Amino acid sequence: RKEVEQDPGPFNVPEGATVAFNCTYSNSASQSFFWYRQDCRKEPKLLMSVYSSGNEDGRFTAQLNRASQYISLLIRDSKLSDSATYLCVVKGEGTYKYIFGTGTRLKVLA
Amino acid sequence: DGGITQSPKYLFRKEGQNVTLSCEQNLNHDAMYWYRQDPGQGLRLIYYSQIVNDFQKGDIAEGYSVSREKKESFPLTVTSAQKNPTAFYLCASRAKGLNIQYFGAGTRLSVL
């Protein structure tokens, strides 16, 4: 089993749709969670950290479910510019190592 | 502007050649990382450094070497021992005590 697993997609959604991605992780000791966005042939950029209580940033909502060991990302009112690959990243407390998922590809269609 | 600068953007390596990828940051971050990204795979850690003059191997260090003589700089050498070097190489840094990593724009390495 991979340490961090994501559905590779692609998720093809129309503009204005709501879309959600999940990411599961295997290490129950993981403490820090992130969603990064990566455009084609570019570097990953931090979209948001994921907090235990869940957090929202505009159209984006991230949630953490420790019991089931997954994090989620919800995008509301999808824009064409949201088309990208979304990377799930997990880190254990006091460790140097970040574990990256392979990413979920989103295509928002006009 | 503060940030992480990687150069060159594209690099071509001949058989048996060593090549060096540059990574410079002016964020005053203590920790620096090198990752490799292949199509359809997640980022894999090559080396990381938490302080000057100290670095540790990551998951795929074979065929690579690094140095950390200055806080701002963490160059990666891809040696001739790395038989499959074609990939997208990403440098990242992180401030001490914080968990968020920031990435440079990457270097695409190809073999001639």
mmCIF file of C-alpha atoms in Angstrom:
data_model
loop_
_atom_site.group_PDB
_atom_site.id
_atom_site.type_symbol
_atom_site.label_atom_id
_atom_site.label_comp_id
_atom_site.label_asym_id
_atom_site.label_seq_id
_atom_site.Cartn_x
_atom_site.Cartn_y
_atom_site.Cartn_z
ATOM 1 C CA ARG A 1 0.000 0.000 0.000
ATOM 2 C CA LYS A 2 1.311 3.438 -0.900
ATOM 3 C CA GLU A 3 1.931 5.838 1.970
ATOM 4 C CA VAL A 4 -0.235 8.493 0.326
ATOM 5 C CA GLU A 5 -2.835 7.591 -2.276
ATOM 6 C CA GLN A 6 -4.828 9.763 -4.616
ATOM 7 C CA ASP A 7 -7.184 9.043 -7.480
ATOM 8 C CA PRO A 8 -5.199 10.229 -10.533
ATOM 9 C CA GLY A 9 -8.343 11.331 -12.394
ATOM 10 C CA PRO A 10 -8.800 13.220 -14.592
ATOM 11 C CA PHE A 11 -11.878 14.771 -13.095
ATOM 12 C CA ASN A 12 -13.629 16.595 -15.945
ATOM 13 C CA VAL A 13 -16.168 19.051 -14.586
ATOM 14 C CA PRO A 14 -18.108 21.965 -16.102
ATOM 15 C CA GLU A 15 -17.475 25.518 -14.996
ATOM 16 C CA GLY A 16 -19.404 26.327 -11.853
ATOM 17 C CA ALA A 17 -19.475 22.749 -10.609
ATOM 18 C CA THR A 18 -18.435 21.577 -7.177
ATOM 19 C CA VAL A 19 -15.760 18.898 -7.103
ATOM 20 C CA ALA A 20 -14.137 16.987 -4.270
ATOM 21 C CA PHE A 21 -10.950 14.965 -4.022
ATOM 22 C CA ASN A 22 -9.868 12.600 -1.307
ATOM 23 C CA CYS A 23 -6.407 11.506 -0.290
ATOM 24 C CA THR A 24 -5.699 8.596 2.045
ATOM 25 C CA TYR A 25 -2.551 8.158 4.122
ATOM 26 C CA SER A 26 -1.212 5.056 5.823
ATOM 27 C CA ASN A 27 0.819 6.420 8.743
ATOM 28 C CA SER A 28 -1.468 7.207 11.651
ATOM 29 C CA ALA A 29 1.337 9.252 13.261
ATOM 30 C CA SER A 30 1.204 11.822 10.448
ATOM 31 C CA GLN A 31 0.717 15.320 11.830
ATOM 32 C CA SER A 32 0.853 17.869 9.026
ATOM 33 C CA PHE A 33 -1.203 17.841 5.874
ATOM 34 C CA PHE A 34 -1.196 20.034 2.814
ATOM 35 C CA TRP A 35 -2.740 20.493 -0.586
ATOM 36 C CA TYR A 36 -0.476 21.809 -3.325
ATOM 37 C CA ARG A 37 -1.465 22.811 -6.812
ATOM 38 C CA GLN A 38 0.799 21.956 -9.735
ATOM 39 C CA ASP A 39 0.269 23.329 -13.214
ATOM 40 C CA CYS A 40 1.633 21.447 -16.207
ATOM 41 C CA ARG A 41 5.439 21.525 -16.250
ATOM 42 C CA LYS A 42 5.572 23.927 -13.293
ATOM 43 C CA GLU A 43 6.530 23.660 -9.661
ATOM 44 C CA PRO A 44 4.035 22.767 -6.922
ATOM 45 C CA LYS A 45 2.554 25.745 -5.107
ATOM 46 C CA LEU A 46 0.927 25.616 -1.700
ATOM 47 C CA LEU A 47 -2.847 25.800 -1.949
ATOM 48 C CA MET A 48 -3.613 25.315 1.718
ATOM 49 C CA SER A 49 -2.590 23.567 4.878
ATOM 50 C CA VAL A 50 -5.173 21.218 6.367
ATOM 51 C CA TYR A 51 -6.087 21.668 10.009
ATOM 52 C CA SER A 52 -7.825 19.231 12.323
ATOM 53 C CA SER A 53 -10.901 21.421 12.543
ATOM 54 C CA GLY A 54 -11.075 21.863 8.789
ATOM 55 C CA ASN A 55 -10.403 25.131 7.047
ATOM 56 C CA GLU A 56 -11.714 27.215 4.213
ATOM 57 C CA ASP A 57 -10.090 29.676 1.848
ATOM 58 C CA GLY A 58 -12.560 31.255 -0.503
ATOM 59 C CA ARG A 59 -13.943 28.539 -2.785
ATOM 60 C CA PHE A 60 -11.635 25.896 -1.317
ATOM 61 C CA THR A 61 -12.370 23.796 1.761
ATOM 62 C CA ALA A 62 -10.015 21.236 3.246
ATOM 63 C CA GLN A 63 -10.913 18.642 5.852
ATOM 64 C CA LEU A 64 -9.022 16.050 7.838
ATOM 65 C CA ASN A 65 -10.494 12.766 9.046
ATOM 66 C CA ARG A 66 -7.967 11.186 11.384
ATOM 67 C CA ALA A 67 -10.122 8.175 12.232
ATOM 68 C CA SER A 68 -10.319 7.110 8.592
ATOM 69 C CA GLN A 69 -6.938 8.604 7.705
ATOM 70 C CA TYR A 70 -7.890 10.796 4.807
ATOM 71 C CA ILE A 71 -7.928 14.418 3.855
ATOM 72 C CA SER A 72 -10.252 16.034 1.370
ATOM 73 C CA LEU A 73 -10.336 19.096 -0.828
ATOM 74 C CA LEU A 74 -13.605 20.634 -1.985
ATOM 75 C CA ILE A 75 -13.667 23.214 -4.750
ATOM 76 C CA ARG A 76 -16.885 25.171 -5.220
ATOM 77 C CA ASP A 77 -17.893 27.177 -8.289
ATOM 78 C CA SER A 78 -15.045 25.735 -10.376
ATOM 79 C CA LYS A 79 -13.221 28.118 -12.706
ATOM 80 C CA LEU A 80 -11.321 27.289 -15.876
ATOM 81 C CA SER A 81 -8.216 28.487 -14.045
ATOM 82 C CA ASP A 82 -8.654 25.739 -11.446
ATOM 83 C CA SER A 83 -7.528 23.188 -14.049
ATOM 84 C CA ALA A 84 -4.356 21.681 -12.617
ATOM 85 C CA THR A 85 -3.029 18.697 -10.714
ATOM 86 C CA TYR A 86 -3.674 18.737 -6.973
ATOM 87 C CA LEU A 87 -1.041 17.092 -4.801
ATOM 88 C CA CYS A 88 -1.724 15.741 -1.346
ATOM 89 C CA VAL A 89 1.274 16.008 1.013
ATOM 90 C CA VAL A 90 1.676 14.432 4.437
ATOM 91 C CA LYS A 91 4.385 14.921 7.075
ATOM 92 C CA GLY A 92 5.076 13.272 10.405
ATOM 93 C CA GLU A 93 5.788 15.402 13.463
ATOM 94 C CA GLY A 94 9.476 15.960 14.146
ATOM 95 C CA THR A 95 10.556 14.350 10.887
ATOM 96 C CA TYR A 96 12.143 15.849 7.824
ATOM 97 C CA LYS A 97 10.214 13.800 5.356
ATOM 98 C CA TYR A 98 7.251 14.895 3.294
ATOM 99 C CA ILE A 99 5.302 12.189 1.477
ATOM 100 C CA PHE A 100 3.713 13.277 -1.780
ATOM 101 C CA GLY A 101 0.764 11.708 -3.507
ATOM 102 C CA THR A 102 0.908 11.285 -7.259
ATOM 103 C CA GLY A 103 -1.736 13.956 -7.703
ATOM 104 C CA THR A 104 -5.300 14.261 -8.932
ATOM 105 C CA ARG A 105 -5.787 15.950 -12.260
ATOM 106 C CA LEU A 106 -8.694 18.368 -12.607
ATOM 107 C CA LYS A 107 -9.996 19.731 -15.891
ATOM 108 C CA VAL A 108 -12.650 22.405 -15.741
ATOM 109 C CA LEU A 109 -14.537 22.612 -19.014
ATOM 110 C CA ALA A 110 -16.201 25.676 -20.548
ATOM 111 C CA ASP B 1 11.642 39.465 -4.361
ATOM 112 C CA GLY B 2 12.271 36.610 -1.949
ATOM 113 C CA GLY B 3 12.271 33.149 -3.367
ATOM 114 C CA ILE B 4 14.043 30.078 -4.604
ATOM 115 C CA THR B 5 15.953 30.224 -7.862
ATOM 116 C CA GLN B 6 16.840 27.109 -9.792
ATOM 117 C CA SER B 7 19.086 27.114 -12.817
ATOM 118 C CA PRO B 8 19.272 26.206 -15.546
ATOM 119 C CA LYS B 9 15.658 25.677 -16.526
ATOM 120 C CA TYR B 10 16.649 23.004 -19.061
ATOM 121 C CA LEU B 11 19.782 20.879 -19.022
ATOM 122 C CA PHE B 12 21.099 18.179 -21.310
ATOM 123 C CA ARG B 13 23.547 15.547 -20.191
ATOM 124 C CA LYS B 14 25.832 13.469 -22.341
ATOM 125 C CA GLU B 15 26.679 9.877 -21.527
ATOM 126 C CA GLY B 16 29.241 9.658 -18.720
ATOM 127 C CA GLN B 17 28.983 13.317 -17.836
ATOM 128 C CA ASN B 18 28.379 14.858 -14.420
ATOM 129 C CA VAL B 19 26.077 17.862 -14.348
ATOM 130 C CA THR B 20 25.257 20.274 -11.527
ATOM 131 C CA LEU B 21 21.881 21.865 -10.857
ATOM 132 C CA SER B 22 21.859 25.108 -8.942
ATOM 133 C CA CYS B 23 19.453 26.047 -6.157
ATOM 134 C CA GLU B 24 19.683 29.400 -4.359
ATOM 135 C CA GLN B 25 17.244 30.846 -1.820
ATOM 136 C CA ASN B 26 17.060 34.260 -0.184
ATOM 137 C CA LEU B 27 14.298 33.347 2.254
ATOM 138 C CA ASN B 28 16.750 32.725 5.100
ATOM 139 C CA HIS B 29 15.381 29.192 5.352
ATOM 140 C CA ASP B 30 17.397 26.610 7.220
ATOM 141 C CA ALA B 31 16.205 23.427 5.528
ATOM 142 C CA MET B 32 16.602 22.678 1.849
ATOM 143 C CA TYR B 33 15.495 19.682 -0.201
ATOM 144 C CA TRP B 34 15.986 18.116 -3.610
ATOM 145 C CA TYR B 35 13.234 16.098 -5.230
ATOM 146 C CA ARG B 36 12.867 14.251 -8.462
ATOM 147 C CA GLN B 37 9.532 14.047 -10.287
ATOM 148 C CA ASP B 38 8.825 11.496 -13.009
ATOM 149 C CA PRO B 39 5.597 11.358 -15.042
ATOM 150 C CA GLY B 40 2.771 9.757 -13.087
ATOM 151 C CA GLN B 41 4.796 9.600 -9.891
ATOM 152 C CA GLY B 42 4.872 11.641 -6.762
ATOM 153 C CA LEU B 43 7.909 13.704 -5.796
ATOM 154 C CA ARG B 44 10.713 11.536 -4.448
ATOM 155 C CA LEU B 45 13.319 12.857 -2.025
ATOM 156 C CA ILE B 46 16.932 12.750 -3.186
ATOM 157 C CA TYR B 47 18.756 14.691 -0.446
ATOM 158 C CA TYR B 48 17.905 17.152 2.267
ATOM 159 C CA SER B 49 19.867 19.511 4.488
ATOM 160 C CA GLN B 50 18.734 21.053 7.750
ATOM 161 C CA ILE B 51 21.789 23.217 8.402
ATOM 162 C CA VAL B 52 24.962 24.381 6.713
ATOM 163 C CA ASN B 53 27.620 21.694 6.240
ATOM 164 C CA ASP B 54 25.169 18.915 6.985
ATOM 165 C CA PHE B 55 22.967 16.859 4.656
ATOM 166 C CA GLN B 56 21.288 13.464 4.594
ATOM 167 C CA LYS B 57 20.315 10.995 1.910
ATOM 168 C CA GLY B 58 16.712 10.682 0.947
ATOM 169 C CA ASP B 59 14.981 7.723 -0.672
ATOM 170 C CA ILE B 60 16.779 7.821 -4.029
ATOM 171 C CA ALA B 61 20.243 9.294 -3.353
ATOM 172 C CA GLU B 62 22.223 6.825 -5.455
ATOM 173 C CA GLY B 63 23.926 8.549 -8.373
ATOM 174 C CA TYR B 64 23.527 12.022 -6.844
ATOM 175 C CA SER B 65 25.655 14.234 -4.610
ATOM 176 C CA VAL B 66 25.092 17.560 -2.845
ATOM 177 C CA SER B 67 26.918 20.172 -0.811
ATOM 178 C CA ARG B 68 25.719 22.828 1.625
ATOM 179 C CA GLU B 69 28.579 25.253 2.131
ATOM 180 C CA LYS B 70 26.292 28.276 2.449
ATOM 181 C CA LYS B 71 22.830 28.636 3.908
ATOM 182 C CA GLU B 72 21.537 30.087 0.651
ATOM 183 C CA SER B 73 22.858 27.419 -1.684
ATOM 184 C CA PHE B 74 22.238 23.685 -2.114
ATOM 185 C CA PRO B 75 23.587 22.460 -5.479
ATOM 186 C CA LEU B 76 22.819 18.969 -6.747
ATOM 187 C CA THR B 77 25.233 17.016 -8.909
ATOM 188 C CA VAL B 78 23.850 14.267 -11.102
ATOM 189 C CA THR B 79 26.745 11.899 -11.608
ATOM 190 C CA SER B 80 27.412 9.446 -14.393
ATOM 191 C CA ALA B 81 26.399 6.699 -11.961
ATOM 192 C CA GLN B 82 22.773 7.833 -12.263
ATOM 193 C CA LYS B 83 21.689 5.729 -15.216
ATOM 194 C CA ASN B 84 18.228 7.186 -15.655
ATOM 195 C CA PRO B 85 18.585 10.907 -14.937
ATOM 196 C CA THR B 86 15.836 12.215 -17.215
ATOM 197 C CA ALA B 87 13.327 13.897 -14.896
ATOM 198 C CA PHE B 88 12.046 17.171 -13.479
ATOM 199 C CA TYR B 89 14.190 18.232 -10.512
ATOM 200 C CA LEU B 90 12.701 20.429 -7.828
ATOM 201 C CA CYS B 91 14.462 22.241 -5.017
ATOM 202 C CA ALA B 92 12.499 23.274 -1.945
ATOM 203 C CA SER B 93 13.177 25.085 1.295
ATOM 204 C CA ARG B 94 11.499 25.402 4.672
ATOM 205 C CA ALA B 95 11.883 27.813 7.547
ATOM 206 C CA LYS B 96 13.006 26.432 10.896
ATOM 207 C CA GLY B 97 10.082 25.476 13.081
ATOM 208 C CA LEU B 98 7.570 25.726 10.270
ATOM 209 C CA ASN B 99 6.176 22.925 8.132
ATOM 210 C CA ILE B 100 5.450 24.587 4.806
ATOM 211 C CA GLN B 101 7.817 23.882 1.920
ATOM 212 C CA TYR B 102 8.325 26.320 -0.927
ATOM 213 C CA PHE B 103 9.564 25.221 -4.317
ATOM 214 C CA GLY B 104 11.775 26.610 -7.022
ATOM 215 C CA ALA B 105 10.643 26.553 -10.644
ATOM 216 C CA GLY B 106 12.539 23.347 -11.358
ATOM 217 C CA THR B 107 15.134 22.069 -13.806
ATOM 218 C CA ARG B 108 14.282 19.639 -16.596
ATOM 219 C CA LEU B 109 17.163 17.289 -17.237
ATOM 220 C CA SER B 110 17.366 15.196 -20.374
ATOM 221 C CA VAL B 111 19.960 12.822 -21.725
ATOM 222 C CA LEU B 112 21.452 13.377 -25.181
#
